[in-house]
């Protein structure tokens, strides 16, 4: 039996909290990335204020066509891995499609399960005015909620695709009402996804909680990207992504080198052999 103590017994954990993120409104920009597994999360943890275990993992990790097929169990499994791999950042776990829309009490039951099983510090859910009652129900019962408005990928089938929001100015009031509603309901911040710049700027200026932009311009209070997108692993990079690394070609080269070595009996060498 191993005598090594569990990491949580030795290494101090001091995580950013949801209220700390809320207090960053208008201050130093909030840094965030997604992560789905322990090793990448440990790297991101050194630099990010919060890490989102996004349901985008359905597409990125599991090859789904949209996030609609993601289950609660999948989110909990990846949420646990990210919490285990990190020490500092607030961990936010996405509530997947079908686990919160039905009623506030269904949402609470599933949010509580996510928080108990993963030990994350907050959940995120999609929707504005229509989810305000649920957001209030959750926050009043101890669940910090990050809201997500604008382009909401779980509604892709209703929207008819991943479409930039707010292109028509007469549509702006609806998005503004969504942002106000989630702030009044108690959300500690709100993701603005795929939204034209002037609308994102107006929401950021007039709504009291921090806005976290993804494809919503530099005017937001913080930014988030899908880690694999900014590392160059996505073969179809969206316009709003700046690619900071070319990990895809590096992985491919490493795999090709390994395959060539194995075929040539050049791996393992003396260095990798137990004598
Ligand atoms: O699931 C996800 O990765 C997200 C971000 C795009 C904000 O919701």
mmCIF file of N, CA and C in Angstrom, residues 131-188:
data_model
loop_
_atom_site.group_PDB
_atom_site.id
_atom_site.type_symbol
_atom_site.label_atom_id
_atom_site.label_comp_id
_atom_site.label_asym_id
_atom_site.label_seq_id
_atom_site.Cartn_x
_atom_site.Cartn_y
_atom_site.Cartn_z
ATOM 1 N N UNK A 131 -33.908 32.310 -18.520
ATOM 2 C CA UNK A 131 -33.264 31.544 -17.445
ATOM 3 C C UNK A 131 -33.116 32.326 -16.146
ATOM 4 N N UNK A 132 -33.653 33.582 -16.125
ATOM 5 C CA UNK A 132 -33.424 34.444 -14.959
ATOM 6 C C UNK A 132 -33.983 33.823 -13.675
ATOM 7 N N UNK A 133 -35.178 33.274 -13.754
ATOM 8 C CA UNK A 133 -35.793 32.678 -12.553
ATOM 9 C C UNK A 133 -34.910 31.543 -12.014
ATOM 10 N N UNK A 134 -34.390 30.742 -12.927
ATOM 11 C CA UNK A 134 -33.536 29.613 -12.512
ATOM 12 C C UNK A 134 -32.233 30.116 -11.906
ATOM 13 N N UNK A 135 -31.654 31.149 -12.508
ATOM 14 C CA UNK A 135 -30.392 31.696 -11.979
ATOM 15 C C UNK A 135 -30.611 32.202 -10.546
ATOM 16 N N UNK A 136 -31.734 32.890 -10.334
ATOM 17 C CA UNK A 136 -32.027 33.384 -8.979
ATOM 18 C C UNK A 136 -32.210 32.216 -8.004
ATOM 19 N N UNK A 137 -32.932 31.192 -8.429
ATOM 20 C CA UNK A 137 -33.176 30.008 -7.589
ATOM 21 C C UNK A 137 -31.841 29.370 -7.191
ATOM 22 N N UNK A 138 -30.936 29.239 -8.133
ATOM 23 C CA UNK A 138 -29.649 28.596 -7.852
ATOM 24 C C UNK A 138 -28.785 29.464 -6.936
ATOM 25 N N UNK A 139 -28.677 30.743 -7.253
ATOM 26 C CA UNK A 139 -27.771 31.601 -6.461
ATOM 27 C C UNK A 139 -28.278 31.742 -5.026
ATOM 28 N N UNK A 140 -29.594 31.789 -4.858
ATOM 29 C CA UNK A 140 -30.146 31.891 -3.494
ATOM 30 C C UNK A 140 -29.889 30.618 -2.686
ATOM 31 N N UNK A 141 -29.569 29.531 -3.393
ATOM 32 C CA UNK A 141 -29.332 28.241 -2.710
ATOM 33 C C UNK A 141 -27.866 27.832 -2.739
ATOM 34 N N UNK A 142 -26.977 28.770 -2.974
ATOM 35 C CA UNK A 142 -25.543 28.490 -2.818
ATOM 36 C C UNK A 142 -24.808 28.044 -4.058
ATOM 37 N N UNK A 143 -25.423 28.213 -5.226
ATOM 38 C CA UNK A 143 -24.744 27.828 -6.471
ATOM 39 C C UNK A 143 -24.363 29.090 -7.251
ATOM 40 N N UNK A 144 -23.085 29.452 -7.308
ATOM 41 C CA UNK A 144 -22.703 30.603 -8.135
ATOM 42 C C UNK A 144 -22.907 30.284 -9.611
ATOM 43 N N UNK A 145 -23.535 31.226 -10.320
ATOM 44 C CA UNK A 145 -23.875 30.978 -11.725
ATOM 45 C C UNK A 145 -23.218 32.013 -12.630
ATOM 46 N N UNK A 146 -22.545 31.503 -13.656
ATOM 47 C CA UNK A 146 -22.077 32.332 -14.761
ATOM 48 C C UNK A 146 -23.113 32.148 -15.873
ATOM 49 N N UNK A 147 -23.601 33.257 -16.421
ATOM 50 C CA UNK A 147 -24.587 33.153 -17.497
ATOM 51 C C UNK A 147 -23.870 33.179 -18.847
ATOM 52 N N UNK A 148 -24.592 32.883 -19.904
ATOM 53 C CA UNK A 148 -24.012 32.810 -21.258
ATOM 54 C C UNK A 148 -25.105 33.247 -22.229
ATOM 55 N N UNK A 149 -24.873 34.379 -22.904
ATOM 56 C CA UNK A 149 -25.888 34.904 -23.831
ATOM 57 C C UNK A 149 -25.248 35.240 -25.184
ATOM 58 N N UNK A 150 -26.081 35.708 -26.109
ATOM 59 C CA UNK A 150 -25.597 35.987 -27.467
ATOM 60 C C UNK A 150 -25.744 34.715 -28.279
ATOM 61 N N UNK A 151 -24.630 34.262 -28.858
ATOM 62 C CA UNK A 151 -24.646 32.984 -29.573
ATOM 63 C C UNK A 151 -24.583 31.885 -28.512
ATOM 64 N N UNK A 152 -25.670 31.147 -28.372
ATOM 65 C CA UNK A 152 -25.727 30.084 -27.358
ATOM 66 C C UNK A 152 -25.723 28.732 -28.078
ATOM 67 N N UNK A 153 -24.560 28.050 -28.085
ATOM 68 C CA UNK A 153 -24.426 26.857 -28.947
ATOM 69 C C UNK A 153 -25.437 25.744 -28.664
ATOM 70 N N UNK A 154 -25.953 25.660 -27.430
ATOM 71 C CA UNK A 154 -26.929 24.590 -27.162
ATOM 72 C C UNK A 154 -28.239 24.820 -27.929
ATOM 73 N N UNK A 155 -28.466 26.045 -28.407
ATOM 74 C CA UNK A 155 -29.686 26.344 -29.175
ATOM 75 C C UNK A 155 -29.419 26.345 -30.674
ATOM 76 N N UNK A 156 -28.342 25.684 -31.087
ATOM 77 C CA UNK A 156 -27.936 25.745 -32.499
ATOM 78 C C UNK A 156 -29.060 25.335 -33.448
ATOM 79 N N UNK A 157 -29.883 24.376 -33.025
ATOM 80 C CA UNK A 157 -30.934 23.902 -33.933
ATOM 81 C C UNK A 157 -32.066 24.910 -34.073
ATOM 82 N N UNK A 158 -32.272 25.729 -33.053
ATOM 83 C CA UNK A 158 -33.287 26.790 -33.147
ATOM 84 C C UNK A 158 -32.721 27.970 -33.931
ATOM 85 N N UNK A 159 -31.443 28.286 -33.701
ATOM 86 C CA UNK A 159 -30.834 29.444 -34.379
ATOM 87 C C UNK A 159 -30.535 29.151 -35.850
ATOM 88 N N UNK A 160 -30.498 27.846 -36.207
ATOM 89 C CA UNK A 160 -30.194 27.465 -37.591
ATOM 90 C C UNK A 160 -28.725 27.572 -37.920
ATOM 91 N N UNK A 161 -27.864 27.437 -36.922
ATOM 92 C CA UNK A 161 -26.409 27.472 -37.163
ATOM 93 C C UNK A 161 -25.730 28.360 -36.136
ATOM 94 N N UNK A 162 -24.393 28.398 -36.208
ATOM 95 C CA UNK A 162 -23.620 29.235 -35.278
ATOM 96 C C UNK A 162 -23.503 30.630 -35.892
ATOM 97 N N UNK A 163 -24.449 31.496 -35.564
ATOM 98 C CA UNK A 163 -24.545 32.807 -36.248
ATOM 99 C C UNK A 163 -24.188 33.951 -35.319
ATOM 100 N N UNK A 164 -23.394 34.896 -35.833
ATOM 101 C CA UNK A 164 -23.052 36.089 -35.058
ATOM 102 C C UNK A 164 -24.333 36.837 -34.694
ATOM 103 N N UNK A 165 -24.427 37.252 -33.453
ATOM 104 C CA UNK A 165 -25.637 37.904 -32.947
ATOM 105 C C UNK A 165 -25.497 39.429 -32.980
ATOM 106 N N UNK A 166 -26.630 40.102 -33.195
ATOM 107 C CA UNK A 166 -26.670 41.566 -33.118
ATOM 108 C C UNK A 166 -26.298 42.262 -34.408
ATOM 109 N N UNK A 167 -26.323 41.536 -35.525
ATOM 110 C CA UNK A 167 -25.990 42.186 -36.802
ATOM 111 C C UNK A 167 -27.044 43.240 -37.167
ATOM 112 N N UNK A 168 -28.304 42.994 -36.756
ATOM 113 C CA UNK A 168 -29.373 43.988 -36.974
ATOM 114 C C UNK A 168 -29.536 44.785 -35.691
ATOM 115 N N UNK A 169 -29.483 46.107 -35.796
ATOM 116 C CA UNK A 169 -29.546 46.933 -34.588
ATOM 117 C C UNK A 169 -30.874 46.767 -33.849
ATOM 118 N N UNK A 170 -31.948 46.437 -34.606
ATOM 119 C CA UNK A 170 -33.241 46.287 -33.923
ATOM 120 C C UNK A 170 -33.312 45.010 -33.079
ATOM 121 N N UNK A 171 -32.248 44.215 -33.112
ATOM 122 C CA UNK A 171 -32.169 42.988 -32.312
ATOM 123 C C UNK A 171 -31.413 43.236 -30.997
ATOM 124 N N UNK A 172 -30.786 44.428 -30.853
ATOM 125 C CA UNK A 172 -29.899 44.680 -29.720
ATOM 126 C C UNK A 172 -30.626 44.672 -28.372
ATOM 127 N N UNK A 173 -31.866 45.247 -28.384
ATOM 128 C CA UNK A 173 -32.564 45.381 -27.102
ATOM 129 C C UNK A 173 -32.779 44.002 -26.445
ATOM 130 N N UNK A 174 -33.071 43.009 -27.276
ATOM 131 C CA UNK A 174 -33.300 41.648 -26.767
ATOM 132 C C UNK A 174 -32.047 41.139 -26.038
ATOM 133 N N UNK A 175 -30.877 41.348 -26.624
ATOM 134 C CA UNK A 175 -29.638 40.881 -25.987
ATOM 135 C C UNK A 175 -29.326 41.699 -24.733
ATOM 136 N N UNK A 176 -29.622 42.999 -24.822
ATOM 137 C CA UNK A 176 -29.394 43.846 -23.652
ATOM 138 C C UNK A 176 -30.302 43.402 -22.496
ATOM 139 N N UNK A 177 -31.565 43.108 -22.815
ATOM 140 C CA UNK A 177 -32.505 42.632 -21.776
ATOM 141 C C UNK A 177 -32.006 41.315 -21.163
ATOM 142 N N UNK A 178 -31.443 40.446 -22.001
ATOM 143 C CA UNK A 178 -30.888 39.183 -21.487
ATOM 144 C C UNK A 178 -29.782 39.461 -20.464
ATOM 145 N N UNK A 179 -28.888 40.388 -20.828
ATOM 146 C CA UNK A 179 -27.764 40.689 -19.935
ATOM 147 C C UNK A 179 -28.261 41.296 -18.619
ATOM 148 N N UNK A 180 -29.204 42.227 -18.718
ATOM 149 C CA UNK A 180 -29.752 42.845 -17.490
ATOM 150 C C UNK A 180 -30.446 41.804 -16.623
ATOM 151 N N UNK A 181 -31.187 40.906 -17.276
ATOM 152 C CA UNK A 181 -31.971 39.917 -16.518
ATOM 153 C C UNK A 181 -31.059 38.978 -15.735
ATOM 154 N N UNK A 182 -29.968 38.509 -16.362
ATOM 155 C CA UNK A 182 -29.099 37.562 -15.633
ATOM 156 C C UNK A 182 -28.339 38.270 -14.524
ATOM 157 N N UNK A 183 -27.997 39.548 -14.752
ATOM 158 C CA UNK A 183 -27.306 40.307 -13.697
ATOM 159 C C UNK A 183 -28.247 40.506 -12.511
ATOM 160 N N UNK A 184 -29.489 40.896 -12.791
ATOM 161 C CA UNK A 184 -30.449 41.117 -11.700
ATOM 162 C C UNK A 184 -30.787 39.823 -10.981
ATOM 163 N N UNK A 185 -30.717 38.702 -11.696
ATOM 164 C CA UNK A 185 -31.031 37.412 -11.077
ATOM 165 C C UNK A 185 -29.895 36.908 -10.181
ATOM 166 N N UNK A 186 -28.716 37.541 -10.277
ATOM 167 C CA UNK A 186 -27.635 37.156 -9.359
ATOM 168 C C UNK A 186 -26.455 36.462 -9.996
ATOM 169 N N UNK A 187 -26.421 36.361 -11.331
ATOM 170 C CA UNK A 187 -25.235 35.762 -11.979
ATOM 171 C C UNK A 187 -24.014 36.608 -11.616
ATOM 172 N N UNK A 188 -22.860 35.938 -11.403
ATOM 173 C CA UNK A 188 -21.672 36.703 -10.995
ATOM 174 C C UNK A 188 -20.888 37.218 -12.207
#
